[in-house]
Coordinates of C-alpha atoms in Angstrom, one line a residue:
M1 CA 40.2 7.2 20.6
E2 CA 40.6 4.0 18.5
R3 CA 41.1 0.6 20.1
N4 CA 44.3 -1.3 19.5
T5 CA 43.0 -4.6 21.0
L6 CA 41.0 -7.0 18.9
R7 CA 39.1 -10.0 20.2
I8 CA 38.5 -12.3 17.2
G9 CA 36.1 -15.3 17.2
V10 CA 37.5 -18.4 15.4
L11 CA 36.4 -22.0 14.8
P12 CA 38.8 -25.0 14.3
V13 CA 38.8 -24.8 10.4
V14 CA 41.5 -24.8 7.8
D15 CA 40.2 -21.3 6.7
V16 CA 41.8 -19.6 9.8
A17 CA 45.3 -21.1 9.5
P18 CA 46.9 -17.9 8.1
L19 CA 45.3 -15.9 11.0
R20 CA 46.6 -18.4 13.5
L21 CA 50.1 -18.3 11.9
A22 CA 50.1 -14.5 12.1
Y23 CA 49.1 -14.7 15.7
N24 CA 51.8 -17.3 16.5
N25 CA 54.4 -15.3 14.7
K26 CA 53.4 -12.1 16.5
L27 CA 52.7 -10.2 13.2
F28 CA 49.8 -8.3 14.9
E29 CA 52.0 -7.3 17.8
K30 CA 54.6 -6.0 15.4
A31 CA 51.9 -3.9 13.7
G32 CA 50.9 -2.4 17.1
L33 CA 47.8 -4.6 17.6
Q34 CA 46.9 -6.7 20.6
V35 CA 44.9 -9.7 19.3
Q36 CA 43.1 -12.4 21.3
L37 CA 41.7 -15.4 19.5
V38 CA 38.5 -16.6 21.1
P39 CA 37.3 -20.2 20.3
L40 CA 33.7 -20.4 19.2
N41 CA 31.2 -23.3 19.0
S42 CA 29.3 -21.8 16.0
E43 CA 29.5 -19.0 13.5
V44 CA 26.1 -17.7 14.5
E45 CA 27.3 -17.4 18.1
G46 CA 30.3 -15.4 16.9
I47 CA 28.1 -12.9 15.0
K48 CA 25.8 -12.5 18.0
Q49 CA 28.8 -11.7 20.2
L50 CA 30.0 -8.8 18.1
D51 CA 30.1 -5.6 20.2
T52 CA 29.8 -7.5 23.4
T53 CA 32.6 -10.1 23.9
L54 CA 34.0 -10.0 20.3
D55 CA 35.2 -7.2 17.9
L56 CA 35.7 -9.5 14.8
T57 CA 34.5 -13.0 14.0
W58 CA 35.2 -15.6 11.3
S59 CA 32.2 -17.1 9.5
T60 CA 31.2 -18.5 6.1
H61 CA 30.0 -15.9 3.7
V62 CA 26.6 -17.7 3.6
T63 CA 26.0 -17.3 7.4
L64 CA 27.3 -13.7 7.3
F65 CA 25.1 -12.7 4.3
R66 CA 22.1 -14.3 5.9
S67 CA 22.7 -12.4 9.2
F68 CA 23.1 -9.2 7.2
A69 CA 19.8 -9.8 5.3
E70 CA 18.1 -10.4 8.6
G71 CA 19.1 -6.9 9.8
T72 CA 22.4 -7.3 11.6
E73 CA 24.6 -4.4 10.6
L74 CA 27.9 -5.9 9.6
Q75 CA 31.1 -5.0 7.7
L76 CA 33.4 -7.5 6.0
Q77 CA 37.1 -7.0 7.1
G78 CA 38.7 -9.7 5.0
E79 CA 38.2 -12.8 3.0
A80 CA 39.5 -15.9 4.7
Y81 CA 39.3 -18.8 2.2
Q82 CA 38.3 -19.9 -1.2
A83 CA 37.6 -23.6 -2.1
G84 CA 40.1 -25.5 -4.1
T85 CA 40.2 -29.1 -5.5
N86 CA 38.6 -31.5 -3.0
T87 CA 38.6 -29.0 -0.1
M88 CA 34.8 -29.6 0.1
A89 CA 33.3 -32.7 -1.4
L90 CA 30.5 -35.3 -1.2
V91 CA 32.0 -38.4 0.4
T92 CA 30.4 -41.9 0.3
L93 CA 31.0 -45.5 1.5
D94 CA 28.4 -46.9 -0.9
E95 CA 30.3 -48.6 -3.8
A96 CA 27.2 -48.6 -6.0
Y97 CA 26.9 -44.8 -5.6
D98 CA 29.5 -44.1 -8.2
S99 CA 28.3 -40.9 -9.9
P100 CA 26.6 -37.8 -8.5
G101 CA 23.5 -38.3 -10.7
K102 CA 23.1 -42.0 -9.8
L103 CA 20.4 -41.6 -7.0
P104 CA 17.2 -39.6 -7.8
S105 CA 16.6 -38.8 -4.1
P106 CA 19.9 -39.0 -2.2
R107 CA 20.1 -38.6 1.5
I108 CA 23.0 -36.2 2.2
A109 CA 24.6 -35.4 5.6
V110 CA 25.3 -31.6 5.9
P111 CA 26.4 -29.6 9.0
S112 CA 23.5 -27.2 8.4
T113 CA 20.7 -27.1 5.9
G114 CA 21.1 -23.3 5.4
D115 CA 24.9 -23.1 5.0
V116 CA 27.5 -23.4 2.2
G117 CA 27.4 -27.2 2.3
A118 CA 23.7 -27.5 1.5
L119 CA 24.0 -24.7 -1.1
T120 CA 27.0 -26.2 -3.0
T121 CA 25.6 -29.7 -2.8
K122 CA 22.4 -28.6 -4.4
A123 CA 24.2 -26.7 -7.1
V124 CA 26.5 -29.7 -8.0
L125 CA 23.8 -32.3 -7.9
K126 CA 21.5 -30.1 -10.0
T127 CA 24.2 -30.0 -12.6
A128 CA 24.3 -33.8 -12.5
G129 CA 20.6 -33.9 -13.2
V130 CA 19.2 -34.4 -9.7
E131 CA 16.1 -32.3 -8.9
K132 CA 16.9 -30.1 -5.9
Q133 CA 13.6 -30.7 -4.2
R134 CA 14.3 -34.4 -4.2
I135 CA 17.6 -34.1 -2.3
K136 CA 17.1 -35.0 1.4
P137 CA 19.6 -33.1 3.6
E138 CA 20.2 -34.5 7.1
E139 CA 21.8 -32.1 9.6
M140 CA 24.6 -33.4 11.7
P141 CA 28.1 -32.4 13.0
F142 CA 31.1 -33.5 10.8
A143 CA 32.2 -35.8 13.6
E144 CA 29.0 -38.0 13.3
M145 CA 29.0 -38.3 9.5
V146 CA 31.2 -41.4 9.0
D147 CA 29.0 -43.3 11.5
A148 CA 25.9 -42.2 9.6
L149 CA 27.5 -43.4 6.4
R150 CA 28.5 -46.7 7.9
A151 CA 25.0 -47.3 9.3
G152 CA 23.5 -46.5 5.9
R153 CA 21.4 -43.6 7.4
V154 CA 22.8 -41.3 4.6
D155 CA 24.0 -42.0 1.1
A156 CA 26.8 -39.4 1.1
A157 CA 28.1 -36.6 3.4
W158 CA 29.2 -33.1 2.5
M159 CA 32.6 -32.6 4.2
T160 CA 35.4 -30.1 4.3
E161 CA 39.0 -30.8 5.1
P162 CA 40.5 -32.4 7.3
Y163 CA 37.3 -34.5 7.6
I164 CA 37.5 -35.7 4.0
T165 CA 41.1 -37.0 4.5
Q166 CA 40.2 -38.6 7.8
A167 CA 37.1 -40.4 6.3
Q168 CA 39.3 -41.7 3.5
R169 CA 42.1 -42.9 5.8
D170 CA 39.9 -44.2 8.7
A171 CA 36.8 -45.5 6.9
G172 CA 37.9 -46.1 3.3
A173 CA 35.5 -43.5 2.1
R174 CA 35.8 -42.0 -1.3
I175 CA 34.9 -38.8 -3.0
L176 CA 31.7 -39.0 -5.0
T177 CA 32.2 -35.5 -6.3
D178 CA 34.2 -32.4 -5.5
T179 CA 31.6 -29.7 -4.7
A180 CA 33.9 -26.9 -5.9
V181 CA 33.3 -27.6 -9.6
G182 CA 31.2 -26.1 -12.4
P183 CA 29.0 -23.4 -10.8
T184 CA 30.9 -23.6 -7.5
K185 CA 34.5 -23.7 -8.8
D186 CA 36.8 -21.6 -6.6
F187 CA 33.8 -20.8 -4.4
P188 CA 34.4 -18.1 -1.8
M189 CA 34.0 -19.8 1.5
S190 CA 34.5 -17.5 4.4
G191 CA 35.7 -14.3 5.9
Y192 CA 36.1 -12.0 8.9
S193 CA 33.6 -9.4 9.8
S194 CA 33.0 -6.7 12.5
S195 CA 29.8 -4.8 13.3
K196 CA 29.2 -1.7 11.3
K197 CA 29.3 0.3 14.6
F198 CA 32.8 -1.0 15.5
A199 CA 34.1 -0.4 11.9
D200 CA 32.8 3.2 11.9
T201 CA 34.6 4.0 15.2
N202 CA 37.9 2.1 14.5
P203 CA 38.7 2.5 10.8
R204 CA 42.5 2.8 11.3
T205 CA 42.6 -0.3 13.6
L206 CA 40.7 -2.3 11.1
A207 CA 42.8 -1.1 8.1
L208 CA 45.8 -2.3 10.1
F209 CA 44.1 -5.7 10.7
R210 CA 43.4 -6.0 7.0
Q211 CA 47.0 -5.3 6.1
V212 CA 48.4 -7.9 8.6
L213 CA 45.8 -10.4 7.4
R214 CA 46.8 -9.7 3.8
D215 CA 50.5 -10.4 4.6
A216 CA 49.5 -13.6 6.5
Q217 CA 47.2 -14.8 3.6
E218 CA 50.1 -14.2 1.1
A219 CA 52.6 -16.1 3.3
A220 CA 50.2 -19.0 3.6
S221 CA 49.5 -19.0 -0.1
N222 CA 53.3 -19.4 -0.8
D223 CA 53.8 -22.0 1.9
K224 CA 51.0 -24.6 2.0
L225 CA 53.2 -26.8 4.2
S226 CA 53.1 -24.3 7.0
V227 CA 49.3 -24.3 6.8
Q228 CA 49.2 -28.2 7.0
N229 CA 51.6 -28.1 9.9
A230 CA 49.6 -25.4 11.7
L231 CA 46.4 -27.6 11.6
T232 CA 47.8 -30.0 14.2
G233 CA 48.0 -27.1 16.7
Y234 CA 44.3 -26.3 16.8
M235 CA 42.4 -29.1 15.1
D236 CA 42.0 -32.8 16.1
V237 CA 44.3 -34.0 13.4
D238 CA 47.6 -35.8 13.4
Q239 CA 50.7 -35.0 11.4
Q240 CA 50.2 -37.7 8.8
T241 CA 46.6 -36.7 8.1
A242 CA 47.5 -33.0 8.0
A243 CA 50.2 -33.7 5.4
L244 CA 47.4 -35.1 3.1
V245 CA 44.9 -32.4 3.5
S246 CA 43.9 -30.5 0.4
V247 CA 44.3 -26.7 0.8
G248 CA 42.4 -24.1 -1.1
T249 CA 43.2 -20.5 -1.8
F250 CA 43.7 -17.7 0.7
P251 CA 42.5 -14.4 -1.0
L252 CA 44.6 -11.3 -0.5
S253 CA 41.8 -8.7 -0.7
L254 CA 38.0 -8.2 -0.5
N255 CA 36.7 -8.8 -4.0
P256 CA 33.1 -7.6 -4.6
V257 CA 32.7 -9.5 -7.8
R258 CA 33.9 -12.8 -6.2
L259 CA 31.7 -12.3 -3.2
Q260 CA 28.6 -11.4 -5.2
R261 CA 28.7 -15.0 -6.6
V262 CA 27.8 -16.3 -3.1
A263 CA 25.0 -13.8 -2.6
D264 CA 23.6 -14.5 -6.1
M265 CA 23.7 -18.3 -5.5
M266 CA 21.9 -17.7 -2.2
D267 CA 19.3 -15.6 -4.0
T268 CA 18.8 -18.4 -6.7
E269 CA 18.4 -21.0 -4.0
E270 CA 15.9 -18.7 -2.1
V271 CA 17.8 -18.6 1.1
L272 CA 17.8 -14.7 1.0
P273 CA 14.6 -12.7 1.1
E274 CA 15.9 -10.6 -1.8
R275 CA 19.0 -10.0 -3.9
L276 CA 21.9 -8.7 -1.7
D277 CA 24.4 -6.2 -3.1
V278 CA 27.6 -7.2 -1.4
G279 CA 29.2 -3.7 -2.0
G280 CA 27.2 -2.5 1.0
L281 CA 29.1 -4.8 3.3
L282 CA 32.6 -3.6 2.3
P283 CA 34.7 -1.0 4.1
P284 CA 34.9 2.4 2.3
G285 CA 37.8 2.5 -0.1
T286 CA 38.4 -1.2 -0.2
V287 CA 36.5 -1.9 -3.4
N288 CA 39.0 -2.9 -6.1

C-alpha cells in the first residue's frame, strides 16, 4: 500500500518558492496528496532524516551528490532551481577590488567550503586567472557575511538571493562578479530527493509529486512576481527587497545531461572520490 502523505524538508531559500506556492494553493491536495513542509537547519540534516522524520528533502545537488558518493542510497525526485543572472555572486565592499582577477589570494566568505558556493567561486576565479589553491575560503552563515566584509576579514563573499540584494541595499555592497557565468552559466543548483527505499515502495506517489512539482515550476516560471511575493512569507525579507531579487530558472524535468555538469565539476575539483554517473540517481522512466 503506497503512502499518500509526504513530509518534505525545506530551507528558507528562493529555490523552494514554487513548492511553497503549490502547497499554499493546495495543488498537492487536489492531486490526492497530503503534504507537510518541515523547516530544516541544514541540507545535510534533511538527508539524514530521510526514512525517519522525512520522506523527501530539498538540497543543493552538490550536497546530494556528495551524500550519494558516500554511500547514502538516494533518488532524485525533481530539480528545484537553476542559477540565472546575479542569483549567486561574489559581493564586495572593497572599492579597489574591481575585477575578479585583481587579488592573487582573495579571502572569500562561503556558507560551506564543500558546497556549490566554494565550487562555483573557484571555477569563476580560475577563469579570471586566480590559482585555485591560493583562494582562501572562510566558512560563515550568510547573515554574518556583511559584517565580515565591513570589518575587512574577507575581501568578498559568495551570496545567493535575497542576501545579494540586502547587502546592496543595506551596506552599499556591489557585485564583483556573477558566479553563474562561463563554466557555471545556468548552473543547476538544487533539487528534491527521497531515499531509494522510499522511492521503490512508493513509485505512484512520487510520480504524482513530480507532476504537481512540474506544474508548480511551470507556473512560477511564467510568473516571477508571484515568486518574489512568496519570499516575504517564509524568508526574512521585506516587500521592497523581494521586488528587487533576481530570480533564476525553475526546471520542469529531471535532465541527466544538465545534472551531469554538476557531478563533473565536482569531480574536476576533487570533491568526489570518483566520477559519478547521475543517471543512477534518477527514477526509472524519467530520463529524457
